[in-house]
Short mmCIF file of C-alpha atoms in Angstrom, two decimals:
data_model
loop_
_atom_site.label_atom_id
_atom_site.label_comp_id
_atom_site.label_asym_id
_atom_site.label_seq_id
_atom_site.Cartn_x
_atom_site.Cartn_y
_atom_site.Cartn_z
CA GLY A 1 -0.06 -0.27 0.25
CA TYR A 2 0.98 3.45 1.03
CA GLY A 3 1.28 4.31 -3.38
CA LEU A 4 4.96 2.00 -3.73
CA ASP A 5 2.33 -1.18 -4.46
CA THR A 6 3.77 -3.29 -7.53
CA HIS A 7 0.79 -2.06 -9.50
CA CYS A 8 1.70 2.16 -8.93
CA GLU A 9 5.24 2.05 -9.91
CA ASN A 10 3.99 -0.34 -13.23
CA ALA A 11 1.84 2.48 -13.47
CA ARG A 12 4.83 4.79 -12.81
CA ARG A 13 7.30 2.79 -15.28
CA LEU A 14 4.70 2.97 -17.84
CA ILE A 15 4.45 7.03 -17.38
CA LYS A 16 8.27 7.30 -17.53
CA GLU A 17 8.31 5.12 -20.98
CA GLU A 18 5.92 7.56 -22.42
CA ILE A 19 7.32 10.97 -21.57
CA GLY A 20 10.91 9.99 -21.98
CA ARG A 21 12.14 11.51 -18.75
CA ASN A 22 13.45 8.00 -16.43
CA ASP A 23 15.18 10.72 -13.89
CA ALA A 24 11.24 11.81 -13.33
CA ASP A 25 9.65 11.70 -10.28
CA VAL A 26 5.68 10.22 -10.21
CA HIS A 27 3.24 10.87 -7.20
CA PHE A 28 -0.63 9.41 -7.49
CA ILE A 29 -2.90 11.84 -5.60
CA THR A 30 -6.55 11.29 -5.43
CA GLY A 31 -8.41 14.53 -6.44
CA GLY A 32 -7.14 17.63 -8.52
CA THR A 33 -7.20 20.69 -5.50
CA GLN A 34 -5.80 18.12 -3.26
CA THR A 35 -2.73 17.99 -5.88
CA ASN A 36 -2.51 20.83 -6.66
CA LEU A 37 -1.64 22.61 -3.28
CA ILE A 38 0.70 19.82 -2.54
CA THR A 39 2.59 19.93 -5.72
CA ILE A 40 2.46 24.58 -4.78
CA ALA A 41 3.74 23.89 -1.26
CA ALA A 42 6.40 21.86 -2.23
CA ALA A 43 8.00 24.35 -4.65
CA LEU A 44 7.15 27.73 -2.50
CA ARG A 45 9.10 29.26 0.56
CA PRO A 46 6.01 29.94 2.55
CA TRP A 47 6.95 34.04 1.08
CA GLN A 48 5.96 33.07 -2.07
CA ALA A 49 3.87 33.35 -4.92
CA VAL A 50 1.55 31.62 -7.51
CA ILE A 51 1.15 33.70 -10.78
CA ALA A 52 -1.97 32.64 -12.30
CA THR A 53 -4.76 33.83 -15.11
CA ASP A 54 -8.12 35.39 -13.26
CA LYS A 55 -9.40 32.75 -14.80
CA GLY A 56 -7.27 29.90 -13.52
CA HIS A 57 -8.39 27.34 -11.08
CA ILE A 58 -6.51 27.68 -7.94
CA ASN A 59 -7.62 31.19 -8.11
CA VAL A 60 -11.61 30.69 -8.84
CA HIS A 61 -12.25 26.83 -7.42
CA GLU A 62 -10.74 25.38 -4.86
CA THR A 63 -12.41 27.62 -2.25
CA GLY A 64 -9.30 29.21 -1.19
CA ALA A 65 -7.07 25.60 -0.46
CA ILE A 66 -3.62 27.40 -1.57
CA GLU A 67 -3.93 30.44 0.23
CA ALA A 68 -4.81 28.00 2.92
CA THR A 69 -1.36 26.67 2.61
CA GLY A 70 0.59 30.04 3.16
CA HIS A 71 0.42 31.17 -0.37
CA LYS A 72 -0.83 34.62 -2.56
CA VAL A 73 -2.28 33.85 -5.61
CA CYS A 74 -1.74 36.73 -7.97
CA SER A 75 -4.06 36.65 -10.39
CA ILE A 76 -4.22 38.42 -13.82
CA PRO A 77 -7.33 39.03 -16.48
CA SER A 78 -6.26 36.17 -19.41
CA PRO A 79 -9.46 36.50 -22.79
CA ASP A 80 -8.48 33.75 -23.81
CA GLY A 81 -8.02 31.92 -20.30
CA LYS A 82 -4.06 31.43 -21.37
CA LEU A 83 -1.04 33.03 -19.35
CA THR A 84 1.49 34.70 -21.03
CA CYS A 85 5.15 36.50 -20.68
CA ALA A 86 3.70 40.08 -21.13
CA LEU A 87 0.85 38.76 -18.44
CA VAL A 88 3.71 36.90 -16.00
CA GLN A 89 5.97 40.42 -16.31
CA ALA A 90 3.11 42.87 -15.64
CA VAL A 91 2.24 40.74 -12.44
CA LEU A 92 6.20 40.72 -11.33
CA ASP A 93 6.33 44.82 -12.25
CA GLN A 94 4.12 44.80 -9.09
CA HIS A 95 6.01 43.32 -6.82
CA ASP A 96 8.90 44.66 -5.83
CA GLY A 97 11.20 42.47 -4.43
CA SER A 98 10.83 43.75 -0.84
CA GLU A 99 10.56 42.65 2.60
CA HIS A 100 6.39 43.97 2.82
CA MET A 101 5.36 41.75 -0.11
CA VAL A 102 5.28 38.45 -1.68
CA HIS A 103 8.00 37.58 -3.82
CA PRO A 104 5.68 35.86 -6.81
CA ARG A 105 8.45 32.08 -7.95
CA LEU A 106 5.60 29.80 -9.92
CA VAL A 107 3.62 30.07 -13.04
CA TYR A 108 0.67 28.32 -13.04
CA VAL A 109 -1.02 26.95 -16.11
CA SER A 110 -4.04 24.65 -17.42
CA ASP A 111 -4.12 22.62 -20.40
CA THR A 112 -6.62 22.50 -21.11
CA THR A 113 -7.91 25.68 -19.66
CA GLU A 114 -10.65 26.35 -18.13
CA ILE A 115 -12.69 27.69 -21.05
CA GLY A 116 -11.11 25.48 -23.05
CA THR A 117 -8.36 26.56 -25.36
CA VAL A 118 -4.97 25.18 -25.39
CA TYR A 119 -1.92 25.68 -25.41
CA THR A 120 0.34 25.64 -28.46
CA LYS A 121 3.95 24.49 -28.33
CA ALA A 122 5.54 27.88 -29.15
CA GLU A 123 3.78 28.93 -26.30
CA LEU A 124 4.85 27.09 -23.77
CA THR A 125 8.97 27.01 -24.71
CA SER A 126 8.22 30.71 -24.50
CA LEU A 127 6.79 30.29 -21.49
CA ARG A 128 9.57 27.67 -20.40
CA ASP A 129 12.22 29.94 -21.66
CA PHE A 130 10.70 33.46 -19.66
CA CYS A 131 10.81 30.89 -16.83
CA ARG A 132 13.91 30.36 -16.51
CA GLU A 133 15.54 33.41 -17.19
CA ARG A 134 13.77 34.42 -13.84
CA GLY A 135 14.20 31.68 -12.30
CA LEU A 136 10.88 30.84 -11.92
CA TYR A 137 9.03 27.32 -11.92
CA LEU A 138 6.35 26.79 -14.43
CA PHE A 139 3.74 24.33 -13.33
CA LEU A 140 0.92 22.80 -16.29
CA ASP A 141 -1.69 21.85 -14.01
CA GLY A 142 -3.24 18.30 -16.98
CA ALA A 143 -5.91 17.18 -15.11
CA ARG A 144 -8.78 18.31 -18.65
CA LEU A 145 -5.08 16.43 -20.54
CA GLY A 146 -6.76 14.01 -21.94
CA SER A 147 -8.69 16.54 -23.92
CA ALA A 148 -5.75 18.70 -24.59
CA LEU A 149 -3.71 16.82 -26.16
CA THR A 150 -6.28 15.18 -28.85
CA ALA A 151 -8.41 18.93 -29.35
CA GLU A 152 -8.30 20.41 -33.00
CA GLY A 153 -4.91 21.60 -33.58
CA ASN A 154 -2.87 21.22 -30.33
CA ASP A 155 0.95 20.52 -31.18
CA LEU A 156 1.68 18.95 -28.04
CA THR A 157 3.02 15.82 -26.63
CA LEU A 158 3.51 14.30 -23.14
CA THR A 159 6.59 13.91 -23.92
CA ASP A 160 6.95 18.01 -24.90
CA LEU A 161 5.64 18.44 -21.26
CA ALA A 162 7.41 16.68 -19.33
CA ALA A 163 10.66 19.18 -21.46
CA LEU A 164 8.85 22.13 -20.73
CA THR A 165 7.23 22.20 -17.63
CA ASP A 166 9.10 22.06 -13.54
CA VAL A 167 5.94 19.61 -13.31
CA PHE A 168 2.76 18.59 -14.62
CA THR A 169 -0.46 17.17 -13.69
CA ILE A 170 -2.01 13.92 -15.36
CA GLY A 171 -6.22 13.99 -14.53
CA GLY A 172 -8.18 10.64 -14.24
CA THR A 173 -10.99 12.08 -13.03
CA LYS A 174 -12.22 13.80 -16.10
CA ASN A 175 -11.82 11.18 -18.25
CA GLY A 176 -13.56 8.97 -16.57
CA ALA A 177 -10.56 7.12 -14.40
CA LEU A 178 -12.63 6.42 -10.69
CA PHE A 179 -10.00 9.15 -9.12
CA GLY A 180 -7.18 10.11 -9.07
CA GLU A 181 -4.42 12.22 -10.67
CA ALA A 182 -0.37 11.88 -12.03
CA VAL A 183 2.10 13.78 -10.76
CA VAL A 184 4.90 14.13 -12.92
CA LEU A 185 7.96 16.17 -10.88
CA ASN A 186 10.79 17.02 -13.75
CA THR A 187 12.49 19.58 -12.20
CA GLY A 188 14.51 19.40 -8.34
CA CYS A 189 12.02 22.10 -7.23
CA THR A 190 9.70 20.55 -5.89
CA LYS A 191 11.72 16.81 -5.34
CA GLU A 192 12.90 16.15 -1.69
CA ASN A 193 10.30 15.33 0.57
CA PHE A 194 7.51 15.32 -1.67
CA ARG A 195 6.05 12.70 -0.08
CA ALA A 196 6.23 14.27 2.97
CA TYR A 197 4.31 17.07 2.49
CA MET A 198 1.55 14.62 0.75
CA LYS A 199 1.32 12.34 3.86
CA GLN A 200 0.64 15.39 5.77
CA ARG A 201 -2.52 16.96 3.46
CA GLY A 202 -3.64 12.95 4.16
CA ALA A 203 -2.75 12.10 -0.11
CA ILE A 204 -0.71 8.95 0.96
CA LEU A 205 -3.71 6.32 1.58
CA ALA A 206 -2.80 3.76 3.94
CA LYS A 207 -3.90 0.70 1.60
#
């Protein structure tokens, strides 16, 4: 049990093969809200914040779950539900980096977005390059990833997501599974002690 059984290990192996990243860490969590709050809590220090659109799931439909972990959501309007480098920069410009304000550190995007739009590979690559230049983490919420990867005009693959994000999720719940999201940690920003965050927030199932 505890997510370390042979079935979970096999699922991890299959995901790593599909994304082409044997170095990734894969964890399984029962629901999207719990997945988002644990991932963001693991990535950020107490004074750091997350950037999202005004339509972002963590900003609208999670009952303040992110704020309940002690992290502010810095939201900005976006007509098509997508974040751009310019929008992220606008949020950064509102924060002076002093001890009097939160420090935005993580960029949160959804694919598909909450209104059904999808990111292109060029858009996500641009965001990834921007985040690297400014020392920001990029987190893609894939609760609706099944819809995104099969959408008309999509040119992203799971391999691309593994290369272009620090962490992304593969949603099962919105694709007909009884429950479950897979969290794929591609870089070290969230890997250390991730299972401790899961345990503390009730996400490790005993049996």
